[in-house]
Every structure is written in C-alpha cells, then in structure tokens.
C-alpha cells in the first residue's frame, strides 16, 4: 500500500468511526427532557475534587471491591498513560507510514510498562466477568467481551511495535493497521455499550448530590409537575444517569431490600429506564419498571452510596416514580389504596 493510499484509507476509517461514534451519542442524548431541576453548579471546587478522587484516583471503585477495583484502576490509568501514544499513532496515519518510527525514549518504555499493567488488569477483569461470574454482574455481555478483546489487541500491538518489529517493515505495517483497526472499532463500540460510562460517568459524578437524592419540587400551572410518569419527565441529570450505568451491580449488592429476598434491584431500575428511553417508550411504570419493586425501596440511599459513577436512584428516580403513580391514582398496592380511602 503506497503512502498516499494508506493516508486515504486511514482518513476514511477515521471519518467513518467518528461519524458512527457521533451518531450513537446523538441517539442516546436526543431526548427532550425537563429543564427543572437544573444541573447544579454550586460549590464547583468541591465537585471537581470529587471528580478527581473518584475518577482519577478511583477511590470509590477500589473502596468496596479492592481486587476488582485495582484491576479496573490499572486499565483506566493505563489508558490515561496511552493518551499521547494514541495521538502519535493518529498523527502517523496522517503523515503516512513511509515516515515510520518505532516508539522510543523514556515515554515509549513508560507506555510499554503501562501496556503490561493494562493486560494484567483486563485479563483479571475478564476472568472475573466470564469465569467467576459474580451474580451482581448479571448476564454475560457480548460487548464486554468485544471491548476486552480490543483492549488486549491495542496493548499487544503497541508492545510489538515498541520492541519487537522493525519500523517500516511489512510486519510493522501490518501490526500498525491492526492497532488502528482496534482503536477505531473500540471508538464505535463504546457509545453502544455500558462503556459509555467512560465519557458520561465523570459528569454524573460532578452533578451528584452530596447526600441521598431527593424528589424534585412539585410545580403547578401550565407546566404542572406531579411526579415522574413518562420518559418525557426525565431531567438532565436523569439522562446522564441512565447513560452512565456501568452495570457493576454494586447498588443492588448494597440494597437491603434485595438482600432480604425482595425483587427490588436498583441496577435493573436504571437499566430498564435506559431501555425504555432508547426504545421510545412513553409510560415508565408498567412496561419497563414494575410498581412492586418501587414500593420495596426503603429510601436508605445505600445504592447511591455504593454507585461508582454518581447515579442517583432514590429521590430522582424511585420516589418520584412512586409519587407519579399516586398523583395519577394508578397505584395498585392494596395497602396504599386502603390508606387513601381511609384518608
């Protein structure tokens, strides 16, 4: 493949992957949501510090599941270390492979060390996900397997290009294209899967309340708000939350109602709302979320305390859904019906 042809192929692959990435992001955030409550920007320094500790330092991820948390942190930190490597790789594609150079110097060795760390981390996480299979993680995910394989491909091809292949050789070029294909493919897959939390999670953490979330204030008048009933009632933070879920199951693992054998799963509440929104659903409770699950919630906030990506399950979702049912007189819980009749 000549220099000019390789540059054209690279440009077409880059354009196609960026278009697919942008298209998927648009589809996941195209919904018209309520402007109230507005996203909170108070105490920005405190919020930025929380993003620094929980995202960059991975404190909440490591706190509750130390082994899995450290493995996840190795992968995340490795990708931060690889940021410059990826930029250099993309620039190589723009310039053409005839100017090929193997990554060298201290940074090349630094990135190689992190590539090895990422391989350890992703292998450990894949073993846990596909062999040990903790029940909190739920059913096996094809996209999780694909992303794991692509991450391994990225690290292995970098290590080969760094220390095993002569720059500019046919083998080096084949390896370079393999790395490029894995990079662009992972760019397409991420927004279609739970791995979107890589982009949305920091924002959800930034806007998260310091305490257990509360219901939005009732509004009367032309824009009357008597609780969450339809997907059109979602707020901006709700939309962030639905797309930030990493499906780790920590919320359900911490839920006292679930732990005593009830059917409430905060994780499934979020995932079912996500599926309903993406499917263009109208009413939330019934087709996507079960009423009986909502009324098992104890409002303790354990799910929100355990969530590593700042999702607010309690006030903004579960309690507001219950209030919407009551406001419309649609509750079928016999004890509540008796209480209302008595009142």
Short mmCIF file of C-alpha atoms in Angstrom, two decimals:
data_model
loop_
_atom_site.label_atom_id
_atom_site.label_comp_id
_atom_site.label_asym_id
_atom_site.label_seq_id
_atom_site.Cartn_x
_atom_site.Cartn_y
_atom_site.Cartn_z
CA UNK A 1 0.00 0.00 0.00
CA UNK A 2 1.59 3.28 -1.11
CA UNK A 3 1.89 6.28 1.18
CA UNK A 4 -0.94 8.24 -0.44
CA UNK A 5 -3.30 5.23 -0.48
CA UNK A 6 -2.60 4.46 3.17
CA UNK A 7 -3.33 8.06 4.13
CA UNK A 8 -6.63 7.97 2.22
CA UNK A 9 -7.65 4.65 3.82
CA UNK A 10 -6.73 5.99 7.25
CA UNK A 11 -8.76 9.18 6.67
CA UNK A 12 -11.81 7.17 5.54
CA UNK A 13 -11.60 4.86 8.57
CA UNK A 14 -11.23 7.84 10.91
CA UNK A 15 -14.17 9.67 9.34
CA UNK A 16 -16.41 6.58 9.43
CA UNK A 17 -15.65 5.76 13.07
CA UNK A 18 -16.11 9.36 14.21
CA UNK A 19 -19.41 9.58 12.32
CA UNK A 20 -20.71 6.35 13.90
CA UNK A 21 -19.50 7.48 17.33
CA UNK A 22 -21.24 10.87 16.98
CA UNK A 23 -24.43 9.28 15.61
CA UNK A 24 -24.71 6.91 18.58
CA UNK A 25 -24.05 9.69 21.09
CA UNK A 26 -26.77 11.78 19.45
CA UNK A 27 -29.24 8.87 19.60
CA UNK A 28 -28.59 8.37 23.31
CA UNK A 29 -28.96 12.04 24.22
CA UNK A 30 -31.51 13.28 21.70
CA UNK A 31 -34.46 13.13 24.11
CA UNK A 32 -36.21 16.30 25.19
CA UNK A 33 -36.05 16.40 28.98
CA UNK A 34 -37.30 18.72 31.72
CA UNK A 35 -35.22 21.82 32.44
CA UNK A 36 -36.24 21.54 36.11
CA UNK A 37 -34.39 20.72 38.22
CA UNK A 38 -31.42 22.36 36.55
CA UNK A 39 -28.00 20.79 36.75
CA UNK A 40 -26.32 22.09 39.93
CA UNK A 41 -23.13 24.12 39.58
CA UNK A 42 -22.83 25.25 43.20
CA UNK A 43 -19.57 24.57 45.07
CA UNK A 44 -17.59 23.84 41.89
CA UNK A 45 -14.31 23.28 43.74
CA UNK A 46 -15.89 20.55 45.89
CA UNK A 47 -17.43 18.92 42.83
CA UNK A 48 -14.15 19.00 40.88
CA UNK A 49 -12.33 17.48 43.84
CA UNK A 50 -14.89 14.68 43.92
CA UNK A 51 -14.29 14.01 40.21
CA UNK A 52 -10.54 13.98 40.83
CA UNK A 53 -10.71 11.50 43.72
CA UNK A 54 -13.43 9.22 42.38
CA UNK A 55 -12.48 9.23 38.68
CA UNK A 56 -8.73 9.77 38.50
CA UNK A 57 -7.83 8.14 41.83
CA UNK A 58 -10.63 5.54 41.60
CA UNK A 59 -11.24 5.77 45.35
CA UNK A 60 -14.87 4.63 45.33
CA UNK A 61 -14.18 1.82 42.84
CA UNK A 62 -11.35 0.45 44.99
CA UNK A 63 -13.05 1.05 48.35
CA UNK A 64 -15.80 -1.57 48.14
CA UNK A 65 -14.17 -4.17 45.87
CA UNK A 66 -10.40 -3.77 46.35
CA UNK A 67 -9.17 -6.50 43.99
CA UNK A 68 -11.59 -5.76 41.14
CA UNK A 69 -11.18 -2.06 41.83
CA UNK A 70 -7.40 -2.14 41.49
CA UNK A 71 -7.67 -4.16 38.27
CA UNK A 72 -10.13 -1.58 36.90
CA UNK A 73 -7.84 1.25 38.02
CA UNK A 74 -4.88 -0.30 36.17
CA UNK A 75 -6.88 -0.28 32.95
CA UNK A 76 -8.11 3.28 33.45
CA UNK A 77 -4.70 4.66 34.45
CA UNK A 78 -3.12 2.80 31.55
CA UNK A 79 -5.42 4.49 29.06
CA UNK A 80 -4.51 7.87 30.53
CA UNK A 81 -0.84 6.99 30.06
CA UNK A 82 -1.64 5.97 26.48
CA UNK A 83 -3.26 9.29 25.54
CA UNK A 84 -0.07 10.65 23.97
CA UNK A 85 0.69 7.30 22.32
CA UNK A 86 -2.73 7.37 20.64
CA UNK A 87 -2.20 10.93 19.43
CA UNK A 88 1.18 10.00 17.98
CA UNK A 89 -0.36 6.95 16.32
CA UNK A 90 -3.10 9.04 14.70
CA UNK A 91 -0.52 11.59 13.53
CA UNK A 92 1.47 8.75 11.97
CA UNK A 93 -1.62 7.87 9.94
CA UNK A 94 -1.97 11.46 8.75
CA UNK A 95 1.72 11.77 7.79
CA UNK A 96 1.90 8.36 6.12
CA UNK A 97 3.68 5.15 7.05
CA UNK A 98 6.76 5.97 4.98
CA UNK A 99 7.84 8.18 7.90
CA UNK A 100 7.52 5.23 10.28
CA UNK A 101 9.34 5.31 13.61
CA UNK A 102 9.09 2.85 16.48
CA UNK A 103 8.10 4.49 19.79
CA UNK A 104 11.30 5.10 21.68
CA UNK A 105 12.76 7.09 24.51
CA UNK A 106 11.59 7.13 28.08
CA UNK A 107 7.96 7.66 27.15
CA UNK A 108 7.90 4.63 24.87
CA UNK A 109 9.22 2.50 27.74
CA UNK A 110 6.79 4.16 30.18
CA UNK A 111 3.85 3.35 27.88
CA UNK A 112 5.12 -0.22 27.43
CA UNK A 113 5.11 -0.71 31.21
CA UNK A 114 1.54 0.54 31.36
CA UNK A 115 0.59 -1.71 28.44
CA UNK A 116 1.73 -4.68 30.51
CA UNK A 117 -0.24 -3.35 33.51
CA UNK A 118 -3.36 -2.94 31.38
CA UNK A 119 -3.01 -6.53 30.15
CA UNK A 120 -2.87 -7.71 33.77
CA UNK A 121 -5.90 -5.60 34.66
CA UNK A 122 -8.10 -6.55 31.70
CA UNK A 123 -7.20 -10.25 32.00
CA UNK A 124 -8.16 -10.23 35.68
CA UNK A 125 -11.42 -8.42 34.97
CA UNK A 126 -12.28 -10.77 32.09
CA UNK A 127 -11.59 -13.81 34.29
CA UNK A 128 -13.89 -12.40 36.96
CA UNK A 129 -16.59 -11.47 34.43
CA UNK A 130 -16.63 -14.60 32.30
CA UNK A 131 -15.32 -17.33 34.63
CA UNK A 132 -16.13 -16.38 38.24
CA UNK A 133 -19.31 -14.54 37.12
CA UNK A 134 -20.48 -12.82 40.36
CA UNK A 135 -24.28 -12.71 40.35
CA UNK A 136 -24.33 -8.92 40.75
CA UNK A 137 -22.87 -8.50 37.26
CA UNK A 138 -25.87 -10.23 35.69
CA UNK A 139 -25.98 -11.96 32.31
CA UNK A 140 -22.89 -12.20 30.12
CA UNK A 141 -22.40 -9.29 27.76
CA UNK A 142 -21.13 -9.66 24.21
CA UNK A 143 -19.97 -6.06 24.08
CA UNK A 144 -17.95 -6.56 27.29
CA UNK A 145 -16.16 -9.49 25.66
CA UNK A 146 -15.54 -7.47 22.49
CA UNK A 147 -14.18 -4.45 24.36
CA UNK A 148 -11.91 -6.70 26.45
CA UNK A 149 -10.55 -8.32 23.28
CA UNK A 150 -10.00 -4.94 21.62
CA UNK A 151 -8.13 -3.61 24.67
CA UNK A 152 -5.88 -6.68 24.60
CA UNK A 153 -5.30 -6.12 20.88
CA UNK A 154 -4.35 -2.48 21.45
CA UNK A 155 -1.83 -3.34 24.15
CA UNK A 156 -0.27 -6.31 22.32
CA UNK A 157 0.10 -4.42 19.03
CA UNK A 158 1.70 -1.49 20.85
CA UNK A 159 4.22 -3.78 22.58
CA UNK A 160 5.07 -5.44 19.25
CA UNK A 161 5.58 -2.07 17.59
CA UNK A 162 7.64 -0.82 20.54
CA UNK A 163 10.10 -3.65 20.96
CA UNK A 164 9.52 -6.50 18.53
CA UNK A 165 9.25 -5.22 14.97
CA UNK A 166 11.47 -3.12 12.74
CA UNK A 167 9.87 0.24 11.92
CA UNK A 168 8.71 0.42 8.32
CA UNK A 169 8.88 -3.33 7.69
CA UNK A 170 5.91 -5.21 6.25
CA UNK A 171 5.25 -6.87 9.62
CA UNK A 172 5.43 -3.49 11.36
CA UNK A 173 2.89 -2.00 8.91
CA UNK A 174 0.52 -4.96 9.35
CA UNK A 175 0.80 -4.53 13.11
CA UNK A 176 0.19 -0.77 12.77
CA UNK A 177 -3.02 -1.38 10.81
CA UNK A 178 -4.17 -3.96 13.35
CA UNK A 179 -3.68 -1.37 16.13
CA UNK A 180 -5.53 1.23 14.04
CA UNK A 181 -8.46 -1.10 13.36
CA UNK A 182 -8.77 -1.97 17.06
CA UNK A 183 -8.67 1.72 18.01
CA UNK A 184 -11.39 2.77 15.58
CA UNK A 185 -13.56 -0.25 16.37
CA UNK A 186 -13.45 0.42 20.10
CA UNK A 187 -14.44 4.02 19.34
CA UNK A 188 -17.57 2.68 17.61
CA UNK A 189 -18.43 0.12 20.31
CA UNK A 190 -18.02 2.29 23.41
CA UNK A 191 -21.13 4.50 22.98
CA UNK A 192 -23.26 1.43 22.18
CA UNK A 193 -22.42 -0.26 25.48
CA UNK A 194 -22.01 0.23 29.20
CA UNK A 195 -18.53 1.56 28.43
CA UNK A 196 -20.14 4.90 27.66
CA UNK A 197 -19.60 5.49 31.37
CA UNK A 198 -16.02 6.41 30.45
CA UNK A 199 -17.39 9.65 28.99
CA UNK A 200 -20.61 10.20 30.98
CA UNK A 201 -19.54 8.97 34.42
CA UNK A 202 -17.36 12.00 35.32
CA UNK A 203 -20.26 14.36 34.51
CA UNK A 204 -22.72 12.30 36.58
CA UNK A 205 -20.26 12.34 39.49
CA UNK A 206 -19.76 16.10 39.17
CA UNK A 207 -23.50 16.83 39.35
CA UNK A 208 -24.30 14.25 42.04
CA UNK A 209 -25.76 15.49 45.33
CA UNK A 210 -23.63 15.29 48.47
CA UNK A 211 -26.47 13.44 50.21
CA UNK A 212 -29.10 10.93 49.11
CA UNK A 213 -31.05 12.48 46.24
CA UNK A 214 -34.47 13.98 46.93
CA UNK A 215 -37.56 14.39 44.79
CA UNK A 216 -37.87 17.49 42.65
CA UNK A 217 -40.15 20.23 43.91
CA UNK A 218 -43.80 20.00 42.82
CA UNK A 219 -44.89 22.55 40.23
CA UNK A 220 -48.38 23.73 39.39
CA UNK A 221 -49.66 25.75 36.45
CA UNK A 222 -49.16 25.24 32.75
CA UNK A 223 -46.07 23.07 33.29
CA UNK A 224 -47.53 21.10 36.18
CA UNK A 225 -45.18 18.50 37.61
CA UNK A 226 -46.77 15.98 39.92
CA UNK A 227 -44.03 13.38 39.79
CA UNK A 228 -42.28 11.25 37.17
CA UNK A 229 -44.71 9.32 34.98
CA UNK A 230 -43.41 9.38 31.40
CA UNK A 231 -39.94 9.39 29.89
CA UNK A 232 -40.62 12.99 28.91
CA UNK A 233 -40.49 13.77 32.65
CA UNK A 234 -36.79 12.88 32.88
CA UNK A 235 -34.43 15.64 33.97
CA UNK A 236 -30.98 16.34 32.55
CA UNK A 237 -29.35 14.54 35.47
CA UNK A 238 -31.65 11.55 34.90
CA UNK A 239 -30.46 11.34 31.29
CA UNK A 240 -26.85 11.43 32.44
CA UNK A 241 -27.57 8.70 34.99
CA UNK A 242 -29.26 6.37 32.51
CA UNK A 243 -26.24 6.54 30.20
CA UNK A 244 -23.60 6.40 32.94
CA UNK A 245 -24.54 2.99 34.38
CA UNK A 246 -21.60 0.60 34.27
CA UNK A 247 -23.81 -2.40 35.19
CA UNK A 248 -21.47 -3.38 38.02
CA UNK A 249 -24.36 -4.25 40.36
CA UNK A 250 -22.85 -2.56 43.41
CA UNK A 251 -26.15 -0.73 44.00
CA UNK A 252 -28.15 -3.97 44.09
CA UNK A 253 -25.50 -5.69 46.21
CA UNK A 254 -25.83 -2.89 48.80
CA UNK A 255 -29.66 -2.73 48.68
CA UNK A 256 -31.15 -4.03 51.99
CA UNK A 257 -34.48 -4.84 50.31
CA UNK A 258 -32.76 -7.03 47.73
CA UNK A 259 -30.61 -8.64 50.42
CA UNK A 260 -33.65 -9.91 52.30
CA UNK A 261 -35.05 -11.57 49.20
CA UNK A 262 -37.28 -8.91 47.66
CA UNK A 263 -37.29 -8.22 43.94
CA UNK A 264 -36.07 -4.62 44.01
CA UNK A 265 -32.84 -4.17 42.05
CA UNK A 266 -31.68 -0.53 41.73
CA UNK A 267 -29.47 -1.64 38.85
CA UNK A 268 -32.44 -3.03 36.92
CA UNK A 269 -34.49 0.11 37.62
CA UNK A 270 -31.82 2.18 35.86
CA UNK A 271 -31.27 -0.31 33.04
CA UNK A 272 -34.98 -0.72 32.36
CA UNK A 273 -35.41 3.05 32.25
CA UNK A 274 -32.47 3.21 29.85
CA UNK A 275 -34.01 0.56 27.59
CA UNK A 276 -37.38 2.28 27.69
CA UNK A 277 -35.92 5.65 26.76
CA UNK A 278 -33.90 4.19 23.87
CA UNK A 279 -36.97 2.25 22.66
CA UNK A 280 -39.07 5.42 22.55
CA UNK A 281 -41.34 4.29 25.38
CA UNK A 282 -43.96 6.55 26.91
CA UNK A 283 -45.05 5.41 30.37
CA UNK A 284 -42.20 4.25 32.61
CA UNK A 285 -44.00 2.09 35.17
CA UNK A 286 -45.72 -0.99 33.81
CA UNK A 287 -43.96 -1.82 30.58
CA UNK A 288 -40.42 -1.12 31.78
CA UNK A 289 -40.38 -0.72 35.59
CA UNK A 290 -42.50 -2.81 37.95
CA UNK A 291 -44.60 -0.98 40.53
CA UNK A 292 -43.99 -3.61 43.20
CA UNK A 293 -40.24 -3.00 43.00
CA UNK A 294 -40.66 0.73 43.56
CA UNK A 295 -42.58 0.24 46.80
CA UNK A 296 -39.95 -2.08 48.24
CA UNK A 297 -37.44 0.79 48.38
CA UNK A 298 -36.55 1.87 51.94
CA UNK A 299 -35.11 5.24 50.80
CA UNK A 300 -31.90 4.49 52.72
CA UNK A 301 -29.57 5.66 49.94
CA UNK A 302 -27.28 2.60 50.12
CA UNK A 303 -27.44 2.24 46.34
CA UNK A 304 -26.30 5.81 45.75
CA UNK A 305 -23.51 5.48 48.30
CA UNK A 306 -22.22 2.36 46.52
CA UNK A 307 -22.51 3.63 42.93
CA UNK A 308 -19.08 4.46 41.44
CA UNK A 309 -20.47 6.70 38.67
CA UNK A 310 -22.73 9.11 40.59
CA UNK A 311 -26.17 7.68 39.71
CA UNK A 312 -29.00 8.96 41.91
CA UNK A 313 -31.53 6.14 42.22
CA UNK A 314 -33.67 7.14 45.19
CA UNK A 315 -35.28 10.58 45.13
CA UNK A 316 -34.78 11.45 41.47
CA UNK A 317 -35.99 8.07 40.21
CA UNK A 318 -37.74 5.63 42.58
CA UNK A 319 -39.53 8.09 44.88
CA UNK A 320 -40.51 10.39 42.03
CA UNK A 321 -41.93 7.41 40.11
CA UNK A 322 -43.97 6.43 43.16
CA UNK A 323 -45.23 9.99 43.50
CA UNK A 324 -46.22 9.99 39.83
CA UNK A 325 -48.26 6.83 40.32
CA UNK A 326 -50.05 8.25 43.34
CA UNK A 327 -50.68 11.61 41.64
CA UNK A 328 -52.39 9.84 38.75
CA UNK A 329 -54.24 7.42 41.04
CA UNK A 330 -52.65 4.46 39.29
CA UNK A 331 -51.22 2.61 42.27
CA UNK A 332 -52.42 -0.96 42.67
CA UNK A 333 -50.86 -1.63 46.06
CA UNK A 334 -53.81 -2.66 48.26
CA UNK A 335 -52.39 -1.19 51.47
CA UNK A 336 -51.93 2.18 49.80
CA UNK A 337 -55.41 2.07 48.31
CA UNK A 338 -56.88 1.32 51.74
CA UNK A 339 -54.86 4.17 53.26
CA UNK A 340 -56.07 6.65 50.66
CA UNK A 341 -59.68 5.53 51.05
CA UNK A 342 -59.38 5.98 54.81
CA UNK A 343 -57.88 9.44 54.42
#
